[in-house]
CSV table of C-alpha atoms and ligand atoms in Angstrom, one decimal:
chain,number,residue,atom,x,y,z
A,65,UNK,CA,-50.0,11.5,27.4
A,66,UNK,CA,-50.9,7.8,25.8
A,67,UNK,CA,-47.1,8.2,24.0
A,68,UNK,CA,-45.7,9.1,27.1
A,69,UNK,CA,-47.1,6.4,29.0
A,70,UNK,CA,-46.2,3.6,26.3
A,71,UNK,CA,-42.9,5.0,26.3
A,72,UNK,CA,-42.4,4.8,30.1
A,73,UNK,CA,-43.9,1.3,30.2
A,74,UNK,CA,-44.0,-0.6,27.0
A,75,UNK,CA,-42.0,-3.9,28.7
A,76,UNK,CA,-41.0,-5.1,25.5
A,77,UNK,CA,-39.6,-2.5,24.1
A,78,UNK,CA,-38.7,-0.5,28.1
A,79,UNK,CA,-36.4,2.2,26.8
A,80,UNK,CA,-34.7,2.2,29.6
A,81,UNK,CA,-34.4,-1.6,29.8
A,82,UNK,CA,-31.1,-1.5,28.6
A,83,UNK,CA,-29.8,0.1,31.8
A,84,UNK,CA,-28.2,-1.8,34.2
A,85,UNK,CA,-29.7,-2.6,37.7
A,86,UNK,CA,-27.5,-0.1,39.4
A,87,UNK,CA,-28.9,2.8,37.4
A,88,UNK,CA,-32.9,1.9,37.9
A,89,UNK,CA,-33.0,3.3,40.9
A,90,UNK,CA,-32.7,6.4,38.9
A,91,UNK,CA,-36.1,6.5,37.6
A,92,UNK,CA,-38.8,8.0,39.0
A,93,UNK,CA,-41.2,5.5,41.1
A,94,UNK,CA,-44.0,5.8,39.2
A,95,UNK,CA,-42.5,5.0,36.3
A,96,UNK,CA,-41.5,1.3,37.5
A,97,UNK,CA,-44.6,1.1,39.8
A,98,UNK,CA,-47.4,1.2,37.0
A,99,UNK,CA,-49.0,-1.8,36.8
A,100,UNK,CA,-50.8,-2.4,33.5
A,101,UNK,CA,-54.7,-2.7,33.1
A,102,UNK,CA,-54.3,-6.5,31.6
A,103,UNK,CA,-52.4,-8.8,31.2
A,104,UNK,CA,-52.7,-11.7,29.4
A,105,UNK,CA,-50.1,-14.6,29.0
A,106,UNK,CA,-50.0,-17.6,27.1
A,107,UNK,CA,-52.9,-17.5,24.9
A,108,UNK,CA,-53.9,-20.8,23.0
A,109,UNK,CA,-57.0,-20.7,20.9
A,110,UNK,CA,-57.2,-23.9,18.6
A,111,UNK,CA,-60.1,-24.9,16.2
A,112,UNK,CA,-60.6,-28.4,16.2
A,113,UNK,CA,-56.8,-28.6,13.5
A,114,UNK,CA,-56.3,-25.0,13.4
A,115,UNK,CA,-53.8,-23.6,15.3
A,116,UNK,CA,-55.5,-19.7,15.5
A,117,UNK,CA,-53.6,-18.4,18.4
A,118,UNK,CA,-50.4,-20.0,19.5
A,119,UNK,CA,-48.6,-18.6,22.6
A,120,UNK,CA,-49.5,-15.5,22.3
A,121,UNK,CA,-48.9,-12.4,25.5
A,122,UNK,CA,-50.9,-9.3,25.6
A,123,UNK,CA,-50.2,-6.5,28.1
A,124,UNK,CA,-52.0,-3.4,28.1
A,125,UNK,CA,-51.1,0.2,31.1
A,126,UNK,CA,-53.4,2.2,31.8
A,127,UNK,CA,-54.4,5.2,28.8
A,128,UNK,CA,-52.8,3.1,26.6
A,129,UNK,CA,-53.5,2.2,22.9
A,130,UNK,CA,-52.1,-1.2,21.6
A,131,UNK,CA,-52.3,-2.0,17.6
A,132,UNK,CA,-52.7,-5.2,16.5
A,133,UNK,CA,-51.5,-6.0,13.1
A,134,UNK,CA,-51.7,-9.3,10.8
A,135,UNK,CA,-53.0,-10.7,7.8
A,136,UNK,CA,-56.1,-12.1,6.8
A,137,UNK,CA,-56.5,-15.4,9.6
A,138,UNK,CA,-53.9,-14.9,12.0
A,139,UNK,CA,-55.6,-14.6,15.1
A,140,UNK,CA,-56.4,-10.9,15.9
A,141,UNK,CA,-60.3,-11.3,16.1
A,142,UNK,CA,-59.8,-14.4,18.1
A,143,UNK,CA,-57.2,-12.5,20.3
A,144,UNK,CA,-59.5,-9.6,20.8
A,145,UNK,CA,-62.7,-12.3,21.7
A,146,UNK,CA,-60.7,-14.1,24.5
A,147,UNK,CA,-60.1,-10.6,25.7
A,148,UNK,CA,-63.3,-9.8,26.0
A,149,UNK,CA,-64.4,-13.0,27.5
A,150,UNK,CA,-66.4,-14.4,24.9
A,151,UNK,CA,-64.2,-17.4,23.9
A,152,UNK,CA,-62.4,-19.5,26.4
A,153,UNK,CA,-58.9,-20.3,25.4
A,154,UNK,CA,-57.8,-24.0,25.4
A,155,UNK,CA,-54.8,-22.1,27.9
A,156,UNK,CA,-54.2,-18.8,28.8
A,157,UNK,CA,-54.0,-16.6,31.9
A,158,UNK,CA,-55.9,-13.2,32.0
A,159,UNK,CA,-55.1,-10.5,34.7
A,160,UNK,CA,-56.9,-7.1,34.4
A,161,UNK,CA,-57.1,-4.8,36.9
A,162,UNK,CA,-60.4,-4.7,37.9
A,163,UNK,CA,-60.8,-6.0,41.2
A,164,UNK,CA,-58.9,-5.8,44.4
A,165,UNK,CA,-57.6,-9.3,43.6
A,166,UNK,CA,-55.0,-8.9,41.8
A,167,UNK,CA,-54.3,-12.8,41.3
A,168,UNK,CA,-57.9,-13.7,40.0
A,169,UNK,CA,-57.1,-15.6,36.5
A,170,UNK,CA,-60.4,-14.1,34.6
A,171,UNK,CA,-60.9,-17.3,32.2
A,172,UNK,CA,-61.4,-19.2,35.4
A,173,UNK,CA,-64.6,-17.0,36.5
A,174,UNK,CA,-67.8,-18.6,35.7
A,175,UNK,CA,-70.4,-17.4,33.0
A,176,UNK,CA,-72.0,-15.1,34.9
A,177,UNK,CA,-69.1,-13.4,37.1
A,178,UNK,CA,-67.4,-12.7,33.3
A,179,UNK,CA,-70.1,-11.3,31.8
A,180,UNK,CA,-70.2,-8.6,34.7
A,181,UNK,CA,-66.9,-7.8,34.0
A,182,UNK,CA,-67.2,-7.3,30.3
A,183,UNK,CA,-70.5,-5.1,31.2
A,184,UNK,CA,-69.1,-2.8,33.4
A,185,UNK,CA,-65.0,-3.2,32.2
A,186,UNK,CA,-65.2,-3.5,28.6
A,187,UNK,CA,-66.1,-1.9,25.8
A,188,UNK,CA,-66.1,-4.0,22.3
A,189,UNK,CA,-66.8,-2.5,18.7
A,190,UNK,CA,-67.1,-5.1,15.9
A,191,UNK,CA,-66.0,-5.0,12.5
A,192,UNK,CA,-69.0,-6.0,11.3
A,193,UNK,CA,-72.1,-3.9,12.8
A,194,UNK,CA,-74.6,-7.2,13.2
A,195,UNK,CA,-72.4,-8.5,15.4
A,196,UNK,CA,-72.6,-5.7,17.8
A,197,UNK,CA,-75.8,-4.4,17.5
A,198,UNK,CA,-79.5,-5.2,17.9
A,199,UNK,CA,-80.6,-4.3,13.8
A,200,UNK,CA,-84.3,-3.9,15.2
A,201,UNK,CA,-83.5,-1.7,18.0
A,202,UNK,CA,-83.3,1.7,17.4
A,203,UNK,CA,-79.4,3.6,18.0
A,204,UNK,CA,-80.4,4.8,21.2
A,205,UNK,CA,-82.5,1.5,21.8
A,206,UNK,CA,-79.3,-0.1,21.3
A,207,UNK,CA,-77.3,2.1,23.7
A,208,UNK,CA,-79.7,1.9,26.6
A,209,UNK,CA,-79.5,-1.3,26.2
A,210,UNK,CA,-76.3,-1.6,27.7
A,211,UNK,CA,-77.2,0.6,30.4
A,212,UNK,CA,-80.6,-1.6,31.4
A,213,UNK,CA,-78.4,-4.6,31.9
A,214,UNK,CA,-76.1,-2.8,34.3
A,215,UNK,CA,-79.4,-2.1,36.2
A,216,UNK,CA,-81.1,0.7,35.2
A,217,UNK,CA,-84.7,1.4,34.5
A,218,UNK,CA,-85.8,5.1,34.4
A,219,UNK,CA,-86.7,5.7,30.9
A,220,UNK,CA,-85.8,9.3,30.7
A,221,UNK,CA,-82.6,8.6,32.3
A,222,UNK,CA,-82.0,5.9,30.0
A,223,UNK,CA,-82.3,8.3,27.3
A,224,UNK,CA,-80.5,11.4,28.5
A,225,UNK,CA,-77.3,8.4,28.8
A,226,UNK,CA,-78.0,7.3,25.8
A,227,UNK,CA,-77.9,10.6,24.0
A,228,UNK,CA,-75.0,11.4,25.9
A,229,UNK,CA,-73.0,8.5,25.1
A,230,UNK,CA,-74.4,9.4,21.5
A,231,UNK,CA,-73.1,12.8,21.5
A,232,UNK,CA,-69.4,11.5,22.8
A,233,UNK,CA,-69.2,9.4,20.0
A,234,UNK,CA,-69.9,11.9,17.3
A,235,UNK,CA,-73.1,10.6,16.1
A,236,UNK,CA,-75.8,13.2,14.5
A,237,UNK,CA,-78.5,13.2,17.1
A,238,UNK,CA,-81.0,13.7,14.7
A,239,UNK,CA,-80.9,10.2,13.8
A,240,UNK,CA,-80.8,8.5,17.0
A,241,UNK,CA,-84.7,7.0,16.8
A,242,UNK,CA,-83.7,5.6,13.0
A,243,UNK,CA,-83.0,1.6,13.4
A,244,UNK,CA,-79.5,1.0,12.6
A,245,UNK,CA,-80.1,-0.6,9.2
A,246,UNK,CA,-81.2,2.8,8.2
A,247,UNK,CA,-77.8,4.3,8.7
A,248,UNK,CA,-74.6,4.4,7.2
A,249,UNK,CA,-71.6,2.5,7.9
A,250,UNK,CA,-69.7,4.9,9.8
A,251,UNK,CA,-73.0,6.1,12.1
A,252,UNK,CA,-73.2,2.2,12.3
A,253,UNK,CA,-69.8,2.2,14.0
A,254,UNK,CA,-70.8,5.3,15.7
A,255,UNK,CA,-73.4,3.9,17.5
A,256,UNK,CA,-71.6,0.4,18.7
A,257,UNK,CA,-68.8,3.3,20.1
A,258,UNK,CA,-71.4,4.8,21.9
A,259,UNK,CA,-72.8,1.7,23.0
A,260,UNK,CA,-69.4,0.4,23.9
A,261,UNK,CA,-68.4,3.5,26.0
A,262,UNK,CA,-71.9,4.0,27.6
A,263,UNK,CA,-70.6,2.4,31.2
A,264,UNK,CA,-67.2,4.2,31.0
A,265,UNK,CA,-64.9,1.2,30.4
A,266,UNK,CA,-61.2,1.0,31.4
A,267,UNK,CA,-60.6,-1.1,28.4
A,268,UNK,CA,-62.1,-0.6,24.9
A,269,UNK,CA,-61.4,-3.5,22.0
A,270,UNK,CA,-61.6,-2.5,18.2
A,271,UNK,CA,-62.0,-4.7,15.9
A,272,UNK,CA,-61.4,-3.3,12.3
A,273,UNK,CA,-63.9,0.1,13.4
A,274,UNK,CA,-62.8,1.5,10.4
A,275,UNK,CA,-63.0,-1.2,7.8
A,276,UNK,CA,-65.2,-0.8,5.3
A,277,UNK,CA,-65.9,2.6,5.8
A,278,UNK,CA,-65.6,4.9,3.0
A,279,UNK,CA,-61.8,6.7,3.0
A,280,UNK,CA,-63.2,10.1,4.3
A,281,UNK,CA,-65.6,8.7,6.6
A,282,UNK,CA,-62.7,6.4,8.0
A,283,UNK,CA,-60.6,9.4,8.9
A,284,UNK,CA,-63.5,11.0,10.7
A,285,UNK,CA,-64.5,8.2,13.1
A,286,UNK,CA,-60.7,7.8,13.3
A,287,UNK,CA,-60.4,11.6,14.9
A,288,UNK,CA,-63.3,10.6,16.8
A,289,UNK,CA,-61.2,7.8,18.3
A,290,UNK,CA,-58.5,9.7,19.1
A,291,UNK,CA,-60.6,12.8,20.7
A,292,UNK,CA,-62.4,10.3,23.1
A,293,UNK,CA,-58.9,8.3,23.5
A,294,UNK,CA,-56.9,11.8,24.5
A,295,UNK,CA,-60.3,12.9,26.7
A,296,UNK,CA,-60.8,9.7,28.9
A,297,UNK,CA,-57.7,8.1,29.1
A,298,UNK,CA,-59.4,4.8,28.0
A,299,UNK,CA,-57.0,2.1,27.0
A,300,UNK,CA,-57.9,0.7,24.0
A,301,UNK,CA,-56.9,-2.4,21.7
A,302,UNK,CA,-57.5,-1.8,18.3
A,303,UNK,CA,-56.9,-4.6,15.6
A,304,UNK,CA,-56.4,-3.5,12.0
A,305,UNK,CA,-54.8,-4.8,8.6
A,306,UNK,CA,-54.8,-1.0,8.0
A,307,UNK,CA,-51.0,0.3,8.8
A,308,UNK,CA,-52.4,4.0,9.1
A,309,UNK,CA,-54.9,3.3,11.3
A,310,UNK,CA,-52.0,1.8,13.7
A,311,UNK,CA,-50.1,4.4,13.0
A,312,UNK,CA,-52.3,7.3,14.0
A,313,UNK,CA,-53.8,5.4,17.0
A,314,UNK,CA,-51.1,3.0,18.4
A,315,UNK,CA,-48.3,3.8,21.2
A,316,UNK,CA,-47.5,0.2,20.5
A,317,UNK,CA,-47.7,-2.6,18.6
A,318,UNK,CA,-48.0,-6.3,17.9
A,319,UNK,CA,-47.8,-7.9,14.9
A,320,UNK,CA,-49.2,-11.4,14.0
A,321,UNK,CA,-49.0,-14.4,11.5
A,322,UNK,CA,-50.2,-17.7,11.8
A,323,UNK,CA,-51.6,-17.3,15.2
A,324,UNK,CA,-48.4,-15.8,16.6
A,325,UNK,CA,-46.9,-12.5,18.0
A,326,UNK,CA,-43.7,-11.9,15.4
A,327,UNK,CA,-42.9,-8.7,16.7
A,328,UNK,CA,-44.2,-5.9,19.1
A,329,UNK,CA,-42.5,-2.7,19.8
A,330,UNK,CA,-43.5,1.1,20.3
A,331,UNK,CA,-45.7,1.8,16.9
A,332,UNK,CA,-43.0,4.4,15.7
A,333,UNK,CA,-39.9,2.2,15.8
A,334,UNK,CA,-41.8,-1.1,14.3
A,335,UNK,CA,-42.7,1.3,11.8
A,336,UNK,CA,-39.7,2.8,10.5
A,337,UNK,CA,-37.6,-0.1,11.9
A,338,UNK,CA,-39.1,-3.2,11.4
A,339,UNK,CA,-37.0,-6.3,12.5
A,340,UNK,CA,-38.8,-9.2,11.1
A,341,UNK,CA,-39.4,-10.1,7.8
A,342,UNK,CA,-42.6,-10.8,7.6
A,343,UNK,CA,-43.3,-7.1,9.5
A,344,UNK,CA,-40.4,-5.8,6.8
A,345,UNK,CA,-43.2,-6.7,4.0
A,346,UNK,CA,-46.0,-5.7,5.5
A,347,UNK,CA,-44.3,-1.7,5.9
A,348,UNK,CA,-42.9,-2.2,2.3
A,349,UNK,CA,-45.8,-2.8,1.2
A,350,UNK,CA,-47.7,-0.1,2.2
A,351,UNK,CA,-45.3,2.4,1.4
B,564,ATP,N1,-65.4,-20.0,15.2
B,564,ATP,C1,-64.4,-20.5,14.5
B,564,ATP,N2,-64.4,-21.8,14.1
B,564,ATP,C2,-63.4,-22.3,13.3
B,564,ATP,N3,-62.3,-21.6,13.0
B,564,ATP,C3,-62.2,-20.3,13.4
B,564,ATP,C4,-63.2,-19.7,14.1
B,564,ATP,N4,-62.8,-18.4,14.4
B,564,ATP,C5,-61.6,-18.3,13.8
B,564,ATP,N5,-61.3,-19.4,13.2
B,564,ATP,C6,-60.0,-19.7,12.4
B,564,ATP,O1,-58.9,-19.2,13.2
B,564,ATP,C7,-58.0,-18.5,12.5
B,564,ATP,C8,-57.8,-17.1,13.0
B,564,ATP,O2,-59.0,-16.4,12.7
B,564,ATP,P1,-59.2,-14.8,13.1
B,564,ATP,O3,-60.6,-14.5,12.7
B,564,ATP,O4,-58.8,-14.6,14.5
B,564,ATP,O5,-58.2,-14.1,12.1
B,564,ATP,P2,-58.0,-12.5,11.8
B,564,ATP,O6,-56.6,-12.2,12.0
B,564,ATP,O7,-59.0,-11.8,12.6
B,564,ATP,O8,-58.4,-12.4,10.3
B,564,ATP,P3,-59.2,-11.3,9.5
B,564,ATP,O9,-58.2,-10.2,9.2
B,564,ATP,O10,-59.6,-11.9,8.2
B,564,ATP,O11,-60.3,-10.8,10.3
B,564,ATP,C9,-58.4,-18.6,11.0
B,564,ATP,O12,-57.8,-19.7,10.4
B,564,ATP,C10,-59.9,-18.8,11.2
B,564,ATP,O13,-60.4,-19.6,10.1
B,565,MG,MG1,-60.6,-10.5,12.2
């Protein structure tokens, strides 16, 4: 499904943007009527000299996965924290289809109005497990967590969520009273999935889920991924230095350096075809 609807709609890479006006009309309508989930144009994130997004333009449809590539410092993480409304760009427009106004630039909402969108819209795992979790909590502590803020406050409701959510993402039950420092790496990531998906987001951002994790352990919570990707029709971003990991999850993606986008395409073509140089090394290299 995800393929197919990259493939219908990737605007970059349109496969049938090479036909000529005449012959559009050819196309089934709901192939040139879906509008994407977000859309985000003309990202600029400096630090104080540092340049680490430049110009950048993210567009995400509906059950789609979009891979974001790049080495060490060129902007994915800060990419993936303007999309989730934790950084204010220094310009940048954000569309995502959340409300009934379709025109409403999210970076110009105030504190408060974003965070309710990111609670009840979008879903954020971090590479680093600190970042997105409460180390004192326990895992289901930390789960409920996100439901108490989005209002509610029956405890064994709370809990049957949070064991849910738990169970979605693959983690052993057993273990959901242990704190998180307790656990491995990839229950760690487990639990911020769980914790990310508890509300049902349209749009889930990755950043480096898999990173770290021991190689077999990395494949697992990669099928997990892809089980709950296929299952909910979430769109996802998903940021990664890891080629593989692109390749199993992507219908498309972007590649970055220095803070900017240097190619983007469906997954499968960049891949085998890559056009720029720097995105000719980084396949090479991995081969
Ligand atoms: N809070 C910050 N303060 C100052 N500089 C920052 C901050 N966050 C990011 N940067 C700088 O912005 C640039 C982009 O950083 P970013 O973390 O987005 O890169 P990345 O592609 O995610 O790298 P990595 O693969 O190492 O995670 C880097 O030069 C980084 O040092
Ligand atoms: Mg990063």
């Amino acid at each position: 499904m995800t393929k197919n609807v990259a493939l219908l709609n990737g605007v970059n890479t349109h496969p049938f943007q090479s036909l000529d006006l005449h012959h559009r009309h050819l196309l089934p309508a709901q192939i040139v009527t879906t509008k994407p989930l977000l859309q985000a144009t003309g990202l600029v994130k400096k630090y104080g000299v540092i340049h680490a997004v430049s110009n950048v333009d993210v567009l995400v449809y509906p059950g789609e996965v979009l891979g974001i590539v790049g080495e060490s410092g060129s902007g994915k993480s800060t990419v993936l924290r303007l999309l989730h409304l934790e950084d204010q760009p220094d310009a940048g427009k954000f569309y995502f289809d959340v409300s009934n106004d379709q025109s409403l630039n999210l970076f110009e909402l105030d504190r408060a109005a974003k965070r309710l969108v990111r609670v009840f819209n979008i879903g954020m795992v971090y590479q680093h497990p600190h970042l997105g979790l409460r180390m004192k909590n326990t895992s289901s502590g930390n789960v409920a967590e996100r439901l108490i803020v989005a209002g509610n406050r029956n405890y064994a409701e709370l809990r049957l969520a949070a064991r849910k959510s738990l169970q979605v993402s693959e983690f052993p039950l057993a273990r959901m009273d242990d704190l998180p420092s307790r656990l491995s790496g990839g229950m760690q990531q487990r639990v911020q999935l769980a914790k990310a998906i508890a509300l049902k987001p349209k749009l889930l951002l990755l950043d480096e889920p898999t990173t770290g994790l021991d190689v077999s352990v990395q494949a697992l919570v990669l099928d997990t991924l892809k089980r709950l990707q296929r299952e909910s029709g979430v769109s996802m971003v998903i940021v990664s230095h890891d080629l593989g990991v692109i390749k199993m999850l992507a219908d498309r993606v972007m590649v970055m350096r220095n803070g900017r986008v240097v190619e983007c395409g469906l997954t499968d073509q960049v891949l085998e075809d890559p056009q720029d140089a720097y995105t000719q090394q980084l396949v090479h290299a991995k081969l």
